Tab-separated table of C-alpha atoms in Angstrom:
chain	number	residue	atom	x	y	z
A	224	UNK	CA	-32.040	12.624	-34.865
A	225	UNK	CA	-32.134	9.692	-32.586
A	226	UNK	CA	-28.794	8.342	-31.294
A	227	UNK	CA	-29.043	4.588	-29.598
A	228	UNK	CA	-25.669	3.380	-27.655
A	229	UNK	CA	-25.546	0.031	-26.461
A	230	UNK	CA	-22.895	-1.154	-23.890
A	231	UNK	CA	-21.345	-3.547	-23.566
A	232	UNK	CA	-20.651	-5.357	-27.196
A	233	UNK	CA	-19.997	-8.188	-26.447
A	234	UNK	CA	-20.997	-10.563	-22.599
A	235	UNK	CA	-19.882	-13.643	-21.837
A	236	UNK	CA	-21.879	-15.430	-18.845
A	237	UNK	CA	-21.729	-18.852	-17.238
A	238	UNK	CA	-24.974	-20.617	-17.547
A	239	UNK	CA	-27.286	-19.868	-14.709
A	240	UNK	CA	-26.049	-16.216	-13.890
A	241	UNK	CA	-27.320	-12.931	-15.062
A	242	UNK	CA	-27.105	-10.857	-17.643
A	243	UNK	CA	-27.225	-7.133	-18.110
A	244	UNK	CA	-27.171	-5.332	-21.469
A	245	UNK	CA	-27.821	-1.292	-21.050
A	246	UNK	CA	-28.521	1.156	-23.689
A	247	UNK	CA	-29.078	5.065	-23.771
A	248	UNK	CA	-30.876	7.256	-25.684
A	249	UNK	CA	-30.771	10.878	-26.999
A	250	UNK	CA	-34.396	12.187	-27.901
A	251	UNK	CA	-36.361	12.915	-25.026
A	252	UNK	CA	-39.172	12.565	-27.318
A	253	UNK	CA	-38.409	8.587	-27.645
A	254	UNK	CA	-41.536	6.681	-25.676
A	255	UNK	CA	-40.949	3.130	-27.167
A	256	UNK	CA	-38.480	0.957	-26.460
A	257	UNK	CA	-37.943	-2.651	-27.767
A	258	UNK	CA	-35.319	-5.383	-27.582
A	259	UNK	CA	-34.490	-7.878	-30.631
A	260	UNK	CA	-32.844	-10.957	-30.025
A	261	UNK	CA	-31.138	-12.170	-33.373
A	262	UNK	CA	-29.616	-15.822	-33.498
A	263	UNK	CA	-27.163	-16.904	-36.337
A	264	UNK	CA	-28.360	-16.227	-39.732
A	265	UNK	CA	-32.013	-15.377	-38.641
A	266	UNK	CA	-33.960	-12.494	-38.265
A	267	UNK	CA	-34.253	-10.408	-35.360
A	268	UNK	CA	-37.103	-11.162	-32.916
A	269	UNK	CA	-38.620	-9.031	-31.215
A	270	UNK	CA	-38.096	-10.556	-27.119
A	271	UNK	CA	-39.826	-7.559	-25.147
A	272	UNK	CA	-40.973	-3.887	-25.125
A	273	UNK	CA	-41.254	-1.026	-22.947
A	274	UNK	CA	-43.427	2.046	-23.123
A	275	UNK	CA	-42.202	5.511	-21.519
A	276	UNK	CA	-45.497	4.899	-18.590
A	277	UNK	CA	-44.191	2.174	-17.615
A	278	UNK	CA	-40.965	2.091	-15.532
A	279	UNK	CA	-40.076	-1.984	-15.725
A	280	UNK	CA	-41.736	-5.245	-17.415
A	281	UNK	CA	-41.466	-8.690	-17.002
A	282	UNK	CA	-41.724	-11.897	-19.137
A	283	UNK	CA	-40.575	-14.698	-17.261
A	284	UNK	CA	-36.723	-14.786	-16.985
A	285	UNK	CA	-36.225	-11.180	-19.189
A	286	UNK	CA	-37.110	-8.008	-18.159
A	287	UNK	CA	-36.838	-4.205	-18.981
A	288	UNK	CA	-36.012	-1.137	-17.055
A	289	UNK	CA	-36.234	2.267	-18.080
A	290	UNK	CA	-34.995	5.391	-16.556
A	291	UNK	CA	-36.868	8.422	-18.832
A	292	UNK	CA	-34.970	11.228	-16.674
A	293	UNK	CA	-31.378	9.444	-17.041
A	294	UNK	CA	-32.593	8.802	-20.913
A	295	UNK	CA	-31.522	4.785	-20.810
A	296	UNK	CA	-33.005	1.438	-20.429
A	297	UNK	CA	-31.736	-2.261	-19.915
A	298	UNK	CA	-32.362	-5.947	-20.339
A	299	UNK	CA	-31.581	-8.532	-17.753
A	300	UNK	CA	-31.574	-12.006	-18.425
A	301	UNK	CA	-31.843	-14.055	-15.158
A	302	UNK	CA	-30.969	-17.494	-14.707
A	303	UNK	CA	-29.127	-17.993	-18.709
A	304	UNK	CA	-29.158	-20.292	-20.639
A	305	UNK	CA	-27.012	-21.515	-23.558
A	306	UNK	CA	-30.309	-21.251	-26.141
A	307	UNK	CA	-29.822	-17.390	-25.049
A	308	UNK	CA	-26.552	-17.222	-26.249
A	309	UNK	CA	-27.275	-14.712	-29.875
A	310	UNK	CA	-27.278	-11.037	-30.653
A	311	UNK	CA	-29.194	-8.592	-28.911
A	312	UNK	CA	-30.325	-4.909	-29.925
A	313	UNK	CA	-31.904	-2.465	-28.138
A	314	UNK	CA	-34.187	0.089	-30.354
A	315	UNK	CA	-35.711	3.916	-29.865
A	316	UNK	CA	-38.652	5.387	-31.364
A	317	UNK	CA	-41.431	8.410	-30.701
A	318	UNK	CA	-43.882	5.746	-30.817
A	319	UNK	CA	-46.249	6.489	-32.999
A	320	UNK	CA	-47.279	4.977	-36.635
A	321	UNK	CA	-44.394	5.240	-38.697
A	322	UNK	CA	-41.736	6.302	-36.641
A	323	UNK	CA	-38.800	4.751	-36.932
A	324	UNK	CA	-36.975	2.737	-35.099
A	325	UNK	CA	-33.147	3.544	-34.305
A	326	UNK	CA	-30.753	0.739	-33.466
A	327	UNK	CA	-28.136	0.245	-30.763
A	328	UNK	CA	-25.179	-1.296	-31.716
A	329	UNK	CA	-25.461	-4.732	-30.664
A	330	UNK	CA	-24.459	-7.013	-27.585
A	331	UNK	CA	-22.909	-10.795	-28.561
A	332	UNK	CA	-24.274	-12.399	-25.835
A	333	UNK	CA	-22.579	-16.088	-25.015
A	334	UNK	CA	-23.821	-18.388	-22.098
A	335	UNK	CA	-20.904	-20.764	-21.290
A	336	UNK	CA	-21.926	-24.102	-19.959
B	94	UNK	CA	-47.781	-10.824	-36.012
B	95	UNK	CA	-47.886	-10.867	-39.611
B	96	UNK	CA	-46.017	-13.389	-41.600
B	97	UNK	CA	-43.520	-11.755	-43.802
B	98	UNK	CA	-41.553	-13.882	-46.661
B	99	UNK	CA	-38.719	-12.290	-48.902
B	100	UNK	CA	-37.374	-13.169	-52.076
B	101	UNK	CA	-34.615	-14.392	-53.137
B	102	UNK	CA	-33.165	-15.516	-49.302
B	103	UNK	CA	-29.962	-15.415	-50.557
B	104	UNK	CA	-28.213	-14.242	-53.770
B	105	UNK	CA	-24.703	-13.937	-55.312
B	106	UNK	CA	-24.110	-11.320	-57.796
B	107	UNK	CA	-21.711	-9.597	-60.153
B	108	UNK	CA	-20.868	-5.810	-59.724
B	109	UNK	CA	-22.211	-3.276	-62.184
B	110	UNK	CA	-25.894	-5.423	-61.981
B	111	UNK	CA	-29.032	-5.109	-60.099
B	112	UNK	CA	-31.323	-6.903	-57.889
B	113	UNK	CA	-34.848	-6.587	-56.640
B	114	UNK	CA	-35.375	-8.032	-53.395
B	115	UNK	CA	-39.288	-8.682	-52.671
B	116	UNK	CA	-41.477	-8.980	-49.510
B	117	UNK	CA	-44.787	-10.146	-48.947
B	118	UNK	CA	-46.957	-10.279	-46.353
B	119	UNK	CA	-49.789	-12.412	-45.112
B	120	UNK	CA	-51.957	-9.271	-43.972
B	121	UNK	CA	-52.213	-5.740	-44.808
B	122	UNK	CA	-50.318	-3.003	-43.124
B	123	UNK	CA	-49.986	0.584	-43.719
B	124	UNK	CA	-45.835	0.606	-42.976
B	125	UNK	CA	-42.732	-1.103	-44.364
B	126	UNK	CA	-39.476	-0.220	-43.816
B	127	UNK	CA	-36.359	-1.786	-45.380
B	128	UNK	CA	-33.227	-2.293	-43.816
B	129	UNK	CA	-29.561	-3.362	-44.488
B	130	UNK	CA	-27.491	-4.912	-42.049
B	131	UNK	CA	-23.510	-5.229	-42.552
B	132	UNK	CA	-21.789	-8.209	-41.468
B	133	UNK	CA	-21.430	-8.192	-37.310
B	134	UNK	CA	-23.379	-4.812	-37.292
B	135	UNK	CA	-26.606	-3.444	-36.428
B	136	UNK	CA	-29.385	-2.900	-38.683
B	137	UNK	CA	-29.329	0.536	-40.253
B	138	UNK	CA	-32.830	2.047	-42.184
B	139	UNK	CA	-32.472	2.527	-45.730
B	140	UNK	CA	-35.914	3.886	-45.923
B	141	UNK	CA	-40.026	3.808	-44.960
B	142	UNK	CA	-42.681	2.782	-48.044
B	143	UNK	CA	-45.899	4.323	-47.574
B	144	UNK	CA	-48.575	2.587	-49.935
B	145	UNK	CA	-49.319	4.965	-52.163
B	146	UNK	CA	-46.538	7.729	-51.448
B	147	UNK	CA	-42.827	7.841	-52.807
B	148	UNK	CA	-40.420	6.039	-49.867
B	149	UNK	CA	-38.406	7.787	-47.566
B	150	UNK	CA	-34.788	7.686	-47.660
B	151	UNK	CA	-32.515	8.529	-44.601
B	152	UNK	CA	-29.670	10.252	-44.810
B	153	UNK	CA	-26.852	8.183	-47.324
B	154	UNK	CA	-29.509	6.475	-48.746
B	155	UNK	CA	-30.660	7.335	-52.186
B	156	UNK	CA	-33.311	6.785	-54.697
B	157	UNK	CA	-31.374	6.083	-57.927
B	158	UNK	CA	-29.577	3.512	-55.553
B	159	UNK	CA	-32.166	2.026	-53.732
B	160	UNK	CA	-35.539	2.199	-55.978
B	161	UNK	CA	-38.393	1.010	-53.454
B	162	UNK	CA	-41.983	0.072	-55.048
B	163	UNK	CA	-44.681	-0.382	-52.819
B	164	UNK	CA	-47.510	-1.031	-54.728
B	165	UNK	CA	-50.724	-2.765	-52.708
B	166	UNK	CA	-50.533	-2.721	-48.635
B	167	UNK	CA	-48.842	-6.689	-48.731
B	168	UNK	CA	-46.045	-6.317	-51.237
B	169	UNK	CA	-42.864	-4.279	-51.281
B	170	UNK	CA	-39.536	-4.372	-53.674
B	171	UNK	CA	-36.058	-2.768	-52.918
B	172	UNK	CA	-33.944	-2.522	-55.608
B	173	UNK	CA	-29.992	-2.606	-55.114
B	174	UNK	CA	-28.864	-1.212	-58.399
B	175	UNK	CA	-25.304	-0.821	-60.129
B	176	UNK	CA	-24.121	-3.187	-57.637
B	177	UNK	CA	-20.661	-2.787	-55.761
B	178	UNK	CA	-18.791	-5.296	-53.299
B	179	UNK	CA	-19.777	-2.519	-50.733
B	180	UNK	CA	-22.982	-3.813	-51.347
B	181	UNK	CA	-22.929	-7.050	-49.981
B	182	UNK	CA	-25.368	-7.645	-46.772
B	183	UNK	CA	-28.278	-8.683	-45.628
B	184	UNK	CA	-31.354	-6.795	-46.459
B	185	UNK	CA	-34.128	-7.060	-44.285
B	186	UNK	CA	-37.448	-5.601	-44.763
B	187	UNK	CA	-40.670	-4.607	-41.808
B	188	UNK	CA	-43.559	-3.940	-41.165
B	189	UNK	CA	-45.119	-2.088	-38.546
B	190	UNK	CA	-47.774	-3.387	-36.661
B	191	UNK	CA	-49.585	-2.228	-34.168
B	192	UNK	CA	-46.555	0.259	-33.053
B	193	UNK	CA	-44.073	-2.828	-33.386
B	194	UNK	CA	-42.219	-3.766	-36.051
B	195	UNK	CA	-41.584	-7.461	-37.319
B	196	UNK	CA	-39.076	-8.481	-39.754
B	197	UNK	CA	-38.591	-10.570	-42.772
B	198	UNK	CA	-36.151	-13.778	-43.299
B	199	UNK	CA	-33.803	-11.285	-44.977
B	200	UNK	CA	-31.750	-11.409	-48.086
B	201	UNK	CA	-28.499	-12.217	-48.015
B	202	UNK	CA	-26.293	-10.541	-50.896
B	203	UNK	CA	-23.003	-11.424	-52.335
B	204	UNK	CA	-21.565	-8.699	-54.289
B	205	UNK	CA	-18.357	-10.041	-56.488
């Protein structure tokens, strides 16, 4: 099956700089990609997606980037800010209905004043 | 996105009992997956309810465990039965829509 890893666990930033969070994935067959953010005791939220056409996507200060031939993808967070400071997961699927999604560990992100 | 409630948000129980966890949501969809996340981990699948179909359970995940109903195309239960400290987490269930899936409040569960 699918097998998500997510690097590195835990980022600590100073407001205003950037953030990287990079995960790779086994199945070549994977053509979905989203990112949850999850704050403190609340659900995860889904922040942005990427489809295997589509090599990056923006959404104002996030973005994705994904690499099918090196089998990984990454968010980047420009300009942070301490409302951005939560728990971020990368996710894998084959896309279509039903399939499921596989996790990445998790990145603790924190955005120092 | 659909709007997806779940019942009870939070619950503290005594091992050897059960409890059904529900979720409801505000439109119909053909997909709902439940999920159980450990403290400070990720979110690991327990299993996919297909209206009308018996769920799917992934590997370490049983049905005499974990009963799942999924009876009309808004409502889901999860069952954690014969409850163990090991137990204790937050369950969270899906739903799939359009190819994305959105997630409940999530139940938190307290296993003594």
């Amino acid at each position: 099956g699918e097998n998500v890893e997510q690097h590195p666990s835990t980022l600590s930033v100073q407001e205003g700089d950037s953030a990287v969070i990079k995960c790779t994935y086994s199945d070549s067959a994977s053509n979905y990609f989203p990112w949850y953010k999850q704050e403190l005791g609340k659900r995860p939220q889904l922040i942005i997606d990427i489809r295997s056409n589509v090599g990056e996507k923006k959404d104002q200060r996030i973005a994705v980037t994904l690499n099918k031939t090196a089998k990984h993808f990454s968010l980047h967070i420009t300009e942070t800010q301490p409302e951005d400071s939560a728990v971020y997961f990368c996710a894998a699927s084959r896309g279509a209905a039903g399939n499921k999604l596989t996790f990445g560990g998790g990145t603790r992100v924190l955005v120092k004043p | 996105s659909a709007v997806i409630s779940q019942k009870p948000s939070r619950d503290i129980c005594q091992r050897g009992t059960s409890l059904t966890i529900q979720c409801q949501v505000d439109s119909q969809v053909t997909m709902m997956f439940w999920y159980r996340q450990q403290p400070g981990q990720s979110l690991t699948l327990i299993a996919t309810a297909n209206q009308g179909s018996e769920a799917t359970y992934e590997s370490g995940f049983v049905i005499d465990k974990f009963p799942i109903s999924r009876p009309n195309l808004t409502f889901s239960t999860l069952t954690v039965s014969n409850m163990s400290p090991e137990d204790s987490s937050i369950y969270l269930c899906s739903v799939e829509w359009g190819d994305t899936q959105y997630f409940g409040p999530g139940t938190r569960l307290t296993v003594l």
